[in-house]
Coordinates of C-alpha atoms in Angstrom, one line a residue:
Chain A
M728 CA 66.4 143.0 101.0
A729 CA 64.3 139.7 102.2
A730 CA 67.2 137.4 101.1
S731 CA 69.1 139.8 103.1
S732 CA 67.1 139.3 106.7
R733 CA 67.1 136.3 106.5
V734 CA 70.3 135.9 107.1
A735 CA 70.8 138.9 109.4
L736 CA 68.3 136.4 111.7
R737 CA 70.2 133.4 111.2
R738 CA 73.2 135.1 111.9
R739 CA 71.0 136.8 115.6
P740 CA 75.1 138.1 117.0
P741 CA 75.3 135.6 120.0
S742 CA 74.8 137.5 123.2
P743 CA 77.5 139.2 125.4
A744 CA 76.7 135.5 127.6
R745 CA 77.4 133.3 124.6
L746 CA 80.1 135.5 123.7
V747 CA 82.3 134.8 126.7
A748 CA 81.8 131.1 126.7
L749 CA 81.5 130.2 123.3
T750 CA 85.8 132.5 123.6
L751 CA 86.3 130.1 126.6
N752 CA 85.4 127.1 124.8
H753 CA 87.4 128.0 122.3
A754 CA 90.5 128.8 123.9
A755 CA 90.2 125.3 126.0
L756 CA 90.3 123.4 123.3
I757 CA 93.5 124.8 121.3
A758 CA 94.8 124.9 125.3
M759 CA 94.3 121.0 125.0
S760 CA 94.7 120.5 121.5
I761 CA 98.1 122.3 121.8
I762 CA 99.4 119.8 124.8
F763 CA 98.3 116.9 123.0
L764 CA 100.1 118.0 119.4
I765 CA 103.1 118.7 121.8
P766 CA 104.6 115.1 121.7
L767 CA 104.1 114.8 117.6
Y768 CA 105.9 118.2 117.0
W769 CA 108.6 116.7 119.7
L770 CA 108.9 113.8 117.7
I771 CA 109.1 115.1 114.4
S772 CA 111.3 118.2 115.5
S773 CA 113.5 115.9 117.5
S774 CA 114.2 113.9 113.8
V775 CA 115.8 116.8 112.4
K776 CA 117.9 118.3 115.2
T777 CA 122.2 117.4 115.0
D778 CA 123.0 115.8 118.3
A779 CA 124.8 119.1 120.0
Q780 CA 121.1 120.3 119.6
I781 CA 119.7 116.5 120.9
H782 CA 121.6 117.4 123.8
A783 CA 121.2 120.7 124.9
W784 CA 119.6 121.8 127.6
P785 CA 117.4 124.0 128.2
P786 CA 116.2 121.6 124.9
V787 CA 115.8 122.6 121.2
W788 CA 112.3 123.8 120.6
F789 CA 113.2 125.3 117.1
P790 CA 115.6 123.7 115.7
S791 CA 118.1 125.5 113.1
P792 CA 119.9 124.7 110.7
M793 CA 117.7 120.8 110.2
T794 CA 119.5 118.0 109.2
M795 CA 118.6 114.4 107.1
E796 CA 120.8 113.0 109.1
N797 CA 119.0 110.8 111.5
Y798 CA 117.1 109.3 108.8
Q799 CA 119.8 108.4 106.9
K800 CA 121.6 106.9 109.3
G801 CA 119.0 104.9 111.7
L802 CA 117.1 103.8 108.2
S803 CA 120.6 102.1 107.3
F804 CA 121.0 100.7 111.2
I805 CA 118.0 98.4 110.7
P806 CA 117.0 97.5 107.4
F807 CA 113.7 98.9 107.0
P808 CA 112.8 97.8 103.6
R809 CA 112.9 93.9 104.4
M810 CA 110.6 94.7 107.8
L811 CA 108.2 96.9 106.6
G812 CA 107.3 94.2 103.6
N813 CA 106.8 91.6 107.3
T814 CA 105.1 93.8 108.9
L815 CA 102.8 94.7 105.6
T816 CA 102.9 90.6 104.6
I817 CA 101.6 89.6 107.7
A818 CA 99.5 92.7 108.0
L819 CA 98.1 91.6 104.1
F820 CA 97.1 87.9 105.1
S821 CA 95.6 88.8 108.5
V822 CA 93.0 91.1 107.0
L823 CA 92.3 88.4 104.0
G824 CA 91.7 86.5 106.8
T825 CA 89.6 88.2 108.8
V826 CA 87.9 89.7 106.2
C827 CA 86.7 86.3 104.3
S828 CA 86.0 83.9 107.9
C829 CA 84.3 87.0 109.2
S830 CA 82.0 87.9 107.0
M831 CA 81.4 83.7 106.4
V832 CA 80.5 83.5 109.9
A833 CA 78.6 86.7 110.4
Y834 CA 76.4 85.6 107.1
S835 CA 75.3 82.4 108.7
L836 CA 75.1 84.1 112.4
S837 CA 72.2 86.8 110.8
M838 CA 70.2 85.1 107.5
I839 CA 70.8 81.9 108.2
P840 CA 67.8 80.6 110.5
W841 CA 69.9 77.9 112.3
K842 CA 69.1 75.8 115.1
G843 CA 72.3 76.4 117.6
R844 CA 73.9 80.0 115.9
D845 CA 72.6 81.4 119.1
V846 CA 74.7 79.1 121.1
L847 CA 77.7 79.7 119.0
F848 CA 77.4 83.7 118.8
Y849 CA 77.2 84.3 122.6
T850 CA 79.9 81.9 122.8
L851 CA 81.9 83.8 120.5
L852 CA 81.2 87.5 122.8
G853 CA 81.8 85.0 125.8
T854 CA 85.4 84.4 124.4
M855 CA 86.2 88.4 124.4
M856 CA 85.7 88.7 127.5
L857 CA 89.1 85.9 127.3
P858 CA 92.3 87.4 128.5
G859 CA 94.8 86.7 125.3
Q860 CA 97.2 85.4 128.3
V861 CA 95.2 82.1 129.3
T862 CA 95.5 80.9 126.1
M863 CA 99.5 82.4 125.4
V864 CA 101.5 79.4 126.9
P865 CA 99.2 76.2 124.9
L866 CA 99.2 78.6 121.8
F867 CA 103.2 78.6 122.4
V868 CA 103.2 74.5 122.2
L869 CA 101.2 74.1 119.5
F870 CA 102.8 76.8 117.1
A871 CA 106.1 75.1 118.5
R872 CA 105.1 71.5 118.3
M873 CA 103.3 72.2 114.5
G874 CA 106.6 73.8 113.5
W875 CA 104.9 76.7 113.6
V876 CA 107.7 79.1 115.4
D877 CA 109.8 81.6 113.7
S878 CA 107.2 82.0 110.5
F879 CA 104.2 84.4 109.6
A880 CA 101.7 81.2 110.3
P881 CA 101.0 82.0 114.2
L882 CA 100.6 85.5 113.4
T883 CA 98.5 85.2 110.8
V884 CA 96.8 81.6 109.8
P885 CA 94.4 81.5 113.4
H886 CA 93.2 85.3 111.4
F887 CA 91.1 82.7 108.6
F888 CA 89.4 81.2 111.9
G889 CA 87.4 83.5 112.5
G890 CA 87.4 86.8 115.5
A891 CA 84.6 87.1 117.6
F892 CA 85.0 91.4 117.2
A893 CA 85.2 91.4 113.6
I894 CA 81.9 88.6 113.3
F895 CA 80.3 91.4 115.6
L896 CA 80.4 94.2 113.6
M897 CA 79.6 92.3 110.3
R898 CA 76.7 90.0 111.7
Q899 CA 75.0 93.9 113.3
F900 CA 75.8 95.4 109.7
F901 CA 74.1 92.6 107.9
L902 CA 71.2 92.6 110.7
G903 CA 70.2 95.8 109.0
I904 CA 70.2 95.0 104.7
P905 CA 66.4 93.9 104.3
K906 CA 65.6 90.7 103.5
D907 CA 63.6 91.3 100.6
L908 CA 66.9 91.0 99.1
S909 CA 67.9 88.4 99.8
E910 CA 64.7 86.5 99.2
A911 CA 64.2 88.2 95.8
A912 CA 67.9 86.7 95.2
R913 CA 66.5 82.9 96.4
I914 CA 63.4 83.3 94.5
D915 CA 65.6 84.1 91.1
G916 CA 67.7 81.0 92.2
C917 CA 70.7 81.9 93.9
G918 CA 71.9 79.3 96.7
P919 CA 73.3 80.4 100.5
W920 CA 76.7 81.0 98.8
G921 CA 75.0 83.0 95.9
I922 CA 73.4 85.4 98.4
Y923 CA 76.7 85.7 100.3
A924 CA 78.8 86.9 97.5
R925 CA 76.3 88.7 94.8
I926 CA 74.0 90.3 97.4
V927 CA 75.3 90.7 101.2
M928 CA 78.6 91.4 100.3
P929 CA 78.7 93.7 97.5
L930 CA 76.5 96.3 100.2
S931 CA 78.9 95.4 103.3
K932 CA 81.3 97.8 101.7
P933 CA 81.4 100.1 104.5
V934 CA 82.3 97.4 107.4
L935 CA 84.6 95.6 105.0
A936 CA 86.3 98.8 105.2
T937 CA 86.2 99.0 108.4
V938 CA 87.2 95.7 109.7
A939 CA 90.2 96.0 107.5
L940 CA 91.3 99.2 108.5
F941 CA 91.7 98.1 111.9
G942 CA 92.9 94.4 111.3
F943 CA 95.4 96.3 109.2
L944 CA 96.6 98.1 112.2
G945 CA 96.4 95.4 114.9
A946 CA 99.1 93.8 111.9
W947 CA 101.4 96.7 112.3
N948 CA 101.1 97.7 116.2
D949 CA 101.0 93.6 117.1
Y950 CA 104.6 93.3 119.1
M951 CA 103.7 91.1 122.2
G952 CA 102.7 88.2 119.1
P953 CA 106.0 89.1 117.2
L954 CA 108.1 89.1 119.9
I955 CA 106.7 85.6 121.2
Y956 CA 107.2 83.9 117.6
L957 CA 109.5 85.9 115.4
A958 CA 113.2 84.9 116.5
N959 CA 115.1 84.9 113.3
P960 CA 116.1 89.3 112.6
E961 CA 115.1 89.3 109.1
R962 CA 111.8 88.3 108.9
F963 CA 111.3 91.2 112.3
T964 CA 108.5 93.5 112.1
L965 CA 108.3 97.7 112.1
S966 CA 107.6 96.8 115.7
L967 CA 110.3 94.1 117.1
G968 CA 112.5 96.7 114.8
L969 CA 111.7 99.6 116.8
A970 CA 111.7 97.9 120.0
M971 CA 115.5 96.7 119.3
F972 CA 116.7 99.8 117.9
N973 CA 115.5 101.5 121.0
S974 CA 117.6 98.9 123.6
Q975 CA 120.6 98.9 121.4
Y976 CA 120.1 102.9 119.8
G977 CA 118.6 104.5 123.5
S978 CA 121.4 106.9 123.5
F979 CA 121.3 108.0 119.4
P980 CA 117.8 110.1 120.0
G981 CA 118.2 112.0 117.1
Q982 CA 117.8 108.4 115.3
L983 CA 115.4 106.1 117.4
M984 CA 113.2 109.5 116.8
A985 CA 113.4 109.2 112.4
V986 CA 113.0 106.0 113.3
T987 CA 109.7 106.3 115.5
T988 CA 108.7 108.5 112.7
V989 CA 109.0 106.6 109.5
M990 CA 107.1 103.9 111.4
T991 CA 104.5 107.1 112.3
V992 CA 104.1 108.4 109.7
P993 CA 102.5 105.6 107.0
I994 CA 99.6 105.1 110.0
L995 CA 99.0 108.5 110.3
V996 CA 98.6 109.6 106.4
L997 CA 95.9 106.1 106.3
F998 CA 94.2 107.7 109.2
F999 CA 93.4 111.2 107.5
L1000 CA 92.8 109.3 103.9
T1001 CA 89.9 107.4 106.1
Q1002 CA 89.1 109.4 109.3
R1003 CA 85.4 108.4 108.3
T1004 CA 85.8 105.2 108.5
F1005 CA 87.8 105.1 111.4
I1006 CA 85.4 107.4 114.0
Q1007 CA 82.5 105.2 113.0
G1008 CA 84.3 102.3 113.5
M1009 CA 85.3 103.8 116.8
S1010 CA 81.5 104.9 117.9
R1011 CA 80.3 102.0 116.5
S1012 CA 82.4 99.8 118.8
G1013 CA 80.7 101.2 121.4
I1014 CA 77.6 100.0 123.2
K1015 CA 75.6 101.1 119.8
G1016 CA 73.7 98.5 117.5
Chain B
M925 CA 45.5 62.6 100.6
S926 CA 44.4 63.2 103.8
A927 CA 44.4 66.6 105.5
R928 CA 46.9 64.3 108.2
E929 CA 48.7 63.0 105.1
L930 CA 48.9 67.0 103.7
Q931 CA 50.4 67.7 107.3
L932 CA 53.4 65.0 107.9
S933 CA 54.1 65.6 104.3
V934 CA 54.2 69.6 104.5
G935 CA 55.4 69.3 108.6
S936 CA 58.8 66.9 107.2
G937 CA 59.1 69.0 104.7
A938 CA 59.7 72.2 107.0
A939 CA 61.8 69.3 109.3
R940 CA 64.0 68.9 106.2
R941 CA 64.1 72.1 105.0
A942 CA 65.4 73.0 108.8
R943 CA 67.7 70.5 109.2
E944 CA 69.6 71.9 105.4
R945 CA 69.7 75.4 107.3
V946 CA 71.4 73.5 110.0
W947 CA 74.0 72.1 107.2
T948 CA 74.4 75.5 105.8
G949 CA 74.4 77.9 109.0
L950 CA 77.5 75.1 110.1
A951 CA 79.1 75.5 106.7
F952 CA 79.3 79.1 106.9
A953 CA 80.4 79.4 110.5
A954 CA 82.5 76.3 110.1
P955 CA 86.1 78.2 110.5
A956 CA 84.5 80.2 113.7
I957 CA 83.9 76.7 115.2
V958 CA 87.5 75.2 114.0
G959 CA 88.8 78.3 115.2
L960 CA 86.7 78.0 118.9
L961 CA 88.2 75.1 119.3
W962 CA 91.5 75.1 117.2
F963 CA 92.1 78.5 118.9
T964 CA 90.1 78.5 122.1
A965 CA 88.8 76.0 124.3
F966 CA 91.5 73.1 122.9
P967 CA 94.7 76.1 125.0
V968 CA 92.0 76.9 127.6
I969 CA 91.9 73.1 128.9
S970 CA 95.4 72.8 128.3
S971 CA 96.5 76.0 130.4
L972 CA 94.2 74.5 133.0
Y973 CA 95.9 71.2 132.7
Y974 CA 99.3 72.9 132.8
S975 CA 98.3 75.5 135.6
F976 CA 98.8 72.1 137.6
C977 CA 102.0 71.6 136.3
N978 CA 106.4 71.3 136.4
Y979 CA 105.9 71.8 132.4
R980 CA 109.6 73.9 131.3
V981 CA 109.0 73.7 127.2
L982 CA 111.5 70.9 127.1
K983 CA 110.4 68.2 129.3
P984 CA 106.9 67.0 128.9
P985 CA 104.5 68.6 132.4
V986 CA 104.4 66.5 135.1
F987 CA 101.2 67.1 137.1
I988 CA 101.6 68.2 140.5
G989 CA 98.3 69.1 141.7
G990 CA 98.5 72.9 143.6
G991 CA 102.5 73.9 144.1
N992 CA 101.9 76.7 141.3
Y993 CA 99.3 78.4 142.9
R994 CA 100.7 77.7 146.2
R995 CA 103.8 79.2 145.0
L996 CA 102.0 83.1 143.9
F997 CA 101.6 82.7 147.5
E998 CA 104.8 82.8 148.6
D999 CA 106.2 85.2 145.6
P1000 CA 106.8 88.6 146.6
L1001 CA 107.3 89.8 142.7
F1002 CA 104.3 88.6 142.6
F1003 CA 102.5 90.4 144.9
T1004 CA 104.9 92.9 143.1
S1005 CA 102.9 92.6 140.0
L1006 CA 99.4 93.0 141.4
W1007 CA 100.2 96.1 143.2
N1008 CA 101.6 97.8 140.0
T1009 CA 99.0 96.1 138.3
A1010 CA 96.6 97.6 140.6
Y1011 CA 97.9 101.6 141.5
Y1012 CA 98.4 101.8 137.1
A1013 CA 94.0 101.0 137.2
A1014 CA 93.5 103.4 140.2
F1015 CA 94.4 105.7 138.4
A1016 CA 94.9 105.4 134.2
V1017 CA 91.1 104.4 134.2
P1018 CA 89.4 106.7 136.1
L1019 CA 92.3 109.4 135.1
G1020 CA 91.0 108.2 130.9
I1021 CA 86.9 108.7 131.9
V1022 CA 87.7 111.7 133.7
L1023 CA 89.8 113.8 130.8
A1024 CA 87.9 111.4 127.8
L1025 CA 84.5 112.8 129.1
A1026 CA 85.5 116.7 129.8
L1027 CA 86.9 116.2 126.5
A1028 CA 84.0 115.8 124.5
M1029 CA 81.9 117.3 127.0
L1030 CA 84.2 120.9 125.2
L1031 CA 83.2 119.1 121.5
N1032 CA 79.4 118.7 121.9
T1033 CA 78.7 122.4 121.8
G1034 CA 78.4 123.2 118.9
V1035 CA 81.8 124.5 118.9
R1036 CA 82.7 125.3 115.3
G1037 CA 85.8 123.3 113.7
L1038 CA 84.4 119.8 115.6
A1039 CA 86.3 118.2 113.2
I1040 CA 89.7 120.0 113.9
Y1041 CA 89.8 119.3 117.1
R1042 CA 88.3 116.2 117.8
T1043 CA 91.5 115.3 114.5
C1044 CA 93.7 116.7 117.4
F1045 CA 92.6 114.5 120.5
Y1046 CA 92.5 111.2 118.0
V1047 CA 95.5 111.1 116.8
P1048 CA 98.0 110.4 119.3
S1049 CA 95.3 107.3 119.6
V1050 CA 96.5 105.8 115.9
V1051 CA 100.1 106.5 116.9
P1052 CA 101.3 102.6 116.9
I1053 CA 101.8 101.3 120.2
V1054 CA 105.7 101.0 120.1
A1055 CA 106.6 104.3 118.3
S1056 CA 104.4 105.7 121.0
A1057 CA 106.0 104.4 123.9
V1058 CA 109.9 104.7 122.3
L1059 CA 108.6 108.3 121.7
W1060 CA 107.4 109.2 125.5
I1061 CA 110.8 107.8 126.7
W1062 CA 112.8 110.9 124.7
L1063 CA 110.2 112.9 126.3
L1064 CA 109.8 112.2 129.4
S1065 CA 113.9 112.3 129.3
P1066 CA 114.2 114.1 132.8
Q1067 CA 117.5 116.1 130.7
E1068 CA 117.2 115.9 127.3
G1069 CA 113.0 115.5 127.3
A1070 CA 110.1 118.5 126.8
V1071 CA 108.0 117.9 129.9
N1072 CA 110.8 118.3 132.2
D1073 CA 111.3 121.6 130.1
L1074 CA 107.4 122.7 130.2
L1075 CA 107.8 122.1 133.8
R1076 CA 111.0 124.2 134.4
M1077 CA 108.8 126.6 132.2
V1078 CA 106.4 126.9 135.2
G1079 CA 108.7 126.8 137.3
V1080 CA 109.5 123.4 138.4
K1081 CA 113.3 123.5 138.5
E1082 CA 113.5 119.9 138.7
G1083 CA 111.6 117.9 137.1
P1084 CA 111.1 114.1 137.8
G1085 CA 112.9 111.7 137.3
W1086 CA 110.3 109.6 135.2
F1087 CA 111.4 106.1 133.9
Q1088 CA 114.6 106.1 136.5
S1089 CA 113.1 107.0 139.4
P1090 CA 111.4 104.3 140.9
E1091 CA 108.7 106.0 142.6
W1092 CA 107.7 108.6 138.9
S1093 CA 107.6 105.6 136.6
K1094 CA 103.9 104.5 137.4
P1095 CA 102.9 108.7 137.3
A1096 CA 104.9 108.2 133.3
I1097 CA 103.2 105.3 132.2
I1098 CA 100.0 106.8 133.0
L1099 CA 100.4 109.9 131.6
W1100 CA 101.4 108.3 128.6
S1101 CA 98.1 106.1 128.9
L1102 CA 96.4 110.0 129.3
W1103 CA 97.9 110.7 125.7
N1104 CA 95.6 108.0 124.2
V1105 CA 92.1 109.0 125.6
G1106 CA 90.9 109.8 121.6
G1107 CA 89.4 106.0 121.6
G1108 CA 87.0 107.3 124.5
M1109 CA 86.9 110.6 123.7
V1110 CA 85.4 109.6 120.6
I1111 CA 82.2 106.8 122.2
F1112 CA 81.8 110.0 124.4
L1113 CA 81.2 111.8 121.6
A1114 CA 79.2 110.1 120.1
G1115 CA 76.6 109.0 123.5
L1116 CA 76.5 112.8 124.3
Q1117 CA 75.2 114.2 120.3
D1118 CA 72.3 111.6 121.6
V1119 CA 71.4 113.5 124.5
P1120 CA 68.0 114.8 123.6
K1121 CA 68.5 119.2 123.2
E1122 CA 64.7 120.1 124.5
L1123 CA 66.3 118.0 127.9
H1124 CA 68.8 120.4 128.8
E1125 CA 65.9 123.6 127.3
A1126 CA 63.0 122.0 129.5
A1127 CA 66.0 121.7 132.7
A1128 CA 67.3 125.3 131.7
L1129 CA 63.9 126.5 132.0
D1130 CA 63.1 125.0 135.2
G1131 CA 65.9 127.2 136.0
A1132 CA 68.9 124.3 136.0
R1133 CA 71.9 125.0 137.0
P1134 CA 74.9 124.4 134.1
L1135 CA 76.5 121.4 137.5
A1136 CA 72.7 120.3 138.5
Q1137 CA 71.8 119.8 134.0
F1138 CA 75.1 117.9 134.5
R1139 CA 74.7 115.5 136.6
N1140 CA 70.7 115.0 135.9
V1141 CA 70.3 114.9 132.7
T1142 CA 74.1 114.1 130.9
L1143 CA 75.0 111.8 133.3
P1144 CA 72.3 110.0 132.8
F1145 CA 72.3 109.2 129.0
I1146 CA 76.0 108.8 129.0
S1147 CA 76.2 106.2 131.8
P1148 CA 76.3 103.8 129.1
Q1149 CA 79.4 104.5 127.8
I1150 CA 81.0 105.3 131.1
L1151 CA 80.3 101.6 132.5
F1152 CA 82.1 100.4 128.9
N1153 CA 85.1 102.8 129.4
L1154 CA 85.2 101.6 132.5
V1155 CA 84.9 97.8 132.6
M1156 CA 86.9 98.5 129.0
G1157 CA 89.6 100.0 131.2
L1158 CA 89.3 97.8 133.9
I1159 CA 90.8 95.0 130.9
G1160 CA 93.1 96.2 129.2
A1161 CA 94.8 97.6 132.8
F1162 CA 95.7 94.3 134.1
Q1163 CA 96.4 93.0 130.5
F1164 CA 99.0 96.3 130.4
F1165 CA 102.1 94.3 128.9
T1166 CA 103.7 96.7 126.0
P1167 CA 104.3 100.2 126.6
A1168 CA 105.7 98.7 129.8
Y1169 CA 107.8 96.0 128.3
V1170 CA 109.5 98.8 125.3
M1171 CA 109.9 102.2 127.9
T1172 CA 111.9 99.1 130.0
N1173 CA 113.5 96.7 127.3
G1174 CA 111.3 93.7 129.2
S1175 CA 113.0 94.3 133.2
G1176 CA 109.8 95.6 134.2
G1177 CA 112.5 98.1 135.9
P1178 CA 113.6 100.8 138.0
V1179 CA 113.5 98.0 140.7
D1180 CA 110.7 96.0 139.1
S1181 CA 108.2 99.5 140.1
T1182 CA 106.6 98.5 136.4
T1183 CA 106.9 95.3 136.8
F1184 CA 102.4 94.5 136.0
Y1185 CA 100.7 91.5 136.0
S1186 CA 101.2 90.6 132.3
L1187 CA 105.0 91.4 132.1
Y1188 CA 105.5 89.7 135.3
L1189 CA 103.7 86.7 133.6
F1190 CA 105.2 87.2 129.9
N1191 CA 108.7 87.0 131.6
V1192 CA 107.8 84.2 133.8
A1193 CA 106.9 83.1 131.1
F1194 CA 109.1 83.3 128.3
S1195 CA 112.1 84.5 129.9
D1196 CA 112.1 81.4 132.8
F1197 CA 110.4 79.1 130.8
K1198 CA 108.0 78.6 133.5
M1199 CA 105.1 77.6 132.2
G1200 CA 103.6 75.4 134.7
Y1201 CA 103.8 78.8 136.8
A1202 CA 102.6 81.7 134.3
C1203 CA 99.7 79.5 133.2
A1204 CA 98.5 79.6 136.4
M1205 CA 99.1 83.2 136.6
A1206 CA 97.1 83.0 134.1
W1207 CA 94.4 81.9 135.2
V1208 CA 94.2 84.2 138.5
L1209 CA 93.9 87.1 136.2
L1210 CA 91.0 85.5 134.1
L1211 CA 89.3 85.3 137.8
V1212 CA 90.6 88.9 139.2
V1213 CA 89.3 90.0 135.1
L1214 CA 86.2 88.7 135.9
S1215 CA 85.3 89.4 138.9
A1216 CA 86.1 92.7 138.6
T1217 CA 83.8 93.0 135.6
T1218 CA 81.2 91.0 137.3
L1219 CA 81.0 93.5 140.6
V1220 CA 81.7 96.7 138.1
L1221 CA 78.2 95.6 136.3
R1222 CA 76.4 94.5 139.6
S1223 CA 77.0 97.0 141.4
S1224 CA 76.0 100.1 138.8
A1225 CA 73.4 97.6 137.1
R1226 CA 70.3 99.9 139.6
L1227 CA 73.0 103.8 138.4
V1228 CA 72.9 103.2 133.9
Y1229 CA 70.0 104.1 131.9
Y1230 CA 69.4 102.5 128.4
G1231 CA 67.3 105.0 126.6
G1232 CA 63.7 105.3 127.1
D1233 CA 62.4 102.0 125.0
A1234 CA 64.6 99.7 126.7

């Protein structure tokens, strides 16, 4: 009796006005959700259409029969496994470089009070305002002189030398680690490297995950970098491969959508597996903290 | 040991420790310092120098003074690209902010299933950018695409030509950009969730209608997020490149209608190999971005509210 009355108290039937507002709110959200998802539905449904369905007008919204032919043909036109391997290699080294270098720099900027660190910090923040176009040409010239053009080096090596955004995120996180922990470790005879490796890094998994995730996506999505630096199709990434496929086989939308789906699905799966890290990272990248 | 000597030795000990800390700090910061010098400072200085040079890669740069900058003002495509970029920024940025804020406000009503709706709005921004560009070419295909078919269903007999028409190619790209407002929406949602509920209740008790509540309670609280999205949107608009390049195979067509500033700059550098001219364009871009950002920050200083305790 008591329990049921408590439930009744908590779940008061909403007033009619509130009910109308709630319904309208849901209706608007559902309508917007459908609008936002139509392009993705169109992507996947087009990828299983036959040629006749693809070119039909008015368009076919519910393909029947469905075909997997676009996937077979599309994926045989481009060397998909190699492009995937190239993309993953670049992404892996970018993430490794970013996590290692940026965590060290962030440690220096947050836990070692040294003269001049503020200058470095604000210089780094300043570089975030610098459009990439300013350094694009000289970097190309530099890497060309070093013989790095048409290799993965220009796309990976710079990540081993810090990046302002990742350093900023990590520094904010490190500042939240209680000083007592590093103090205690120091009294126990731990040097700065020990504190970094044994105290700070193990405690910072959430921010490391965020930075790694965004680094991976950045490498997976990057188009301009590979476009500038990679010439040999053997070394093409998925982004380059898909754009090339689009320019050469634009008249085969079914196959194009199949390849596009294959490039998109792994990222969507990754997104669903890591949604919390993702959304938190996104909102943290705002002004807070 | 006298007090003074003790003081001295303590003082020098502290100085020694401070020196040690500088070395440790520098050691940990070394990657960023090397990176700043190697991948930022050196290229920035080179870029400034090249912008005053005739430089075609194969031959060493030849100093020509302000020639590149003078030629910019005689280059019609330079002005076309500025116009296209301004057009894009003028529509995509404000519309993106309004849409992101509207979605965030719909979500911030204590509605059930928030996580599901939020995912629906955010997922498009996760789609790899080249994939989403390729998808939208197909969506906006005038004869076979989904968008024109939907328009047909609501009574528009002949939908726009989108990427096949110089008038509709920019609206097409703006439409694409609106599909990607998920990031801005998440930032707004975080801001909205920080607005104290009591304030809304107090305003409601005082008889404030929803619109007045929005203007006087919500808007001031999320003004930092609006400013952030505005500045980031502007910077992004001036550097807008990949979708335009992929959608037009680098041509910026039809009839240069999607030759945005950064697309033109890229083609000047890597199709025409006019490196000096490209660097001059990059410096003009930097100046435009800096002045636009300063202008926005200055003019908004009195409009933005950073919490009560700030």
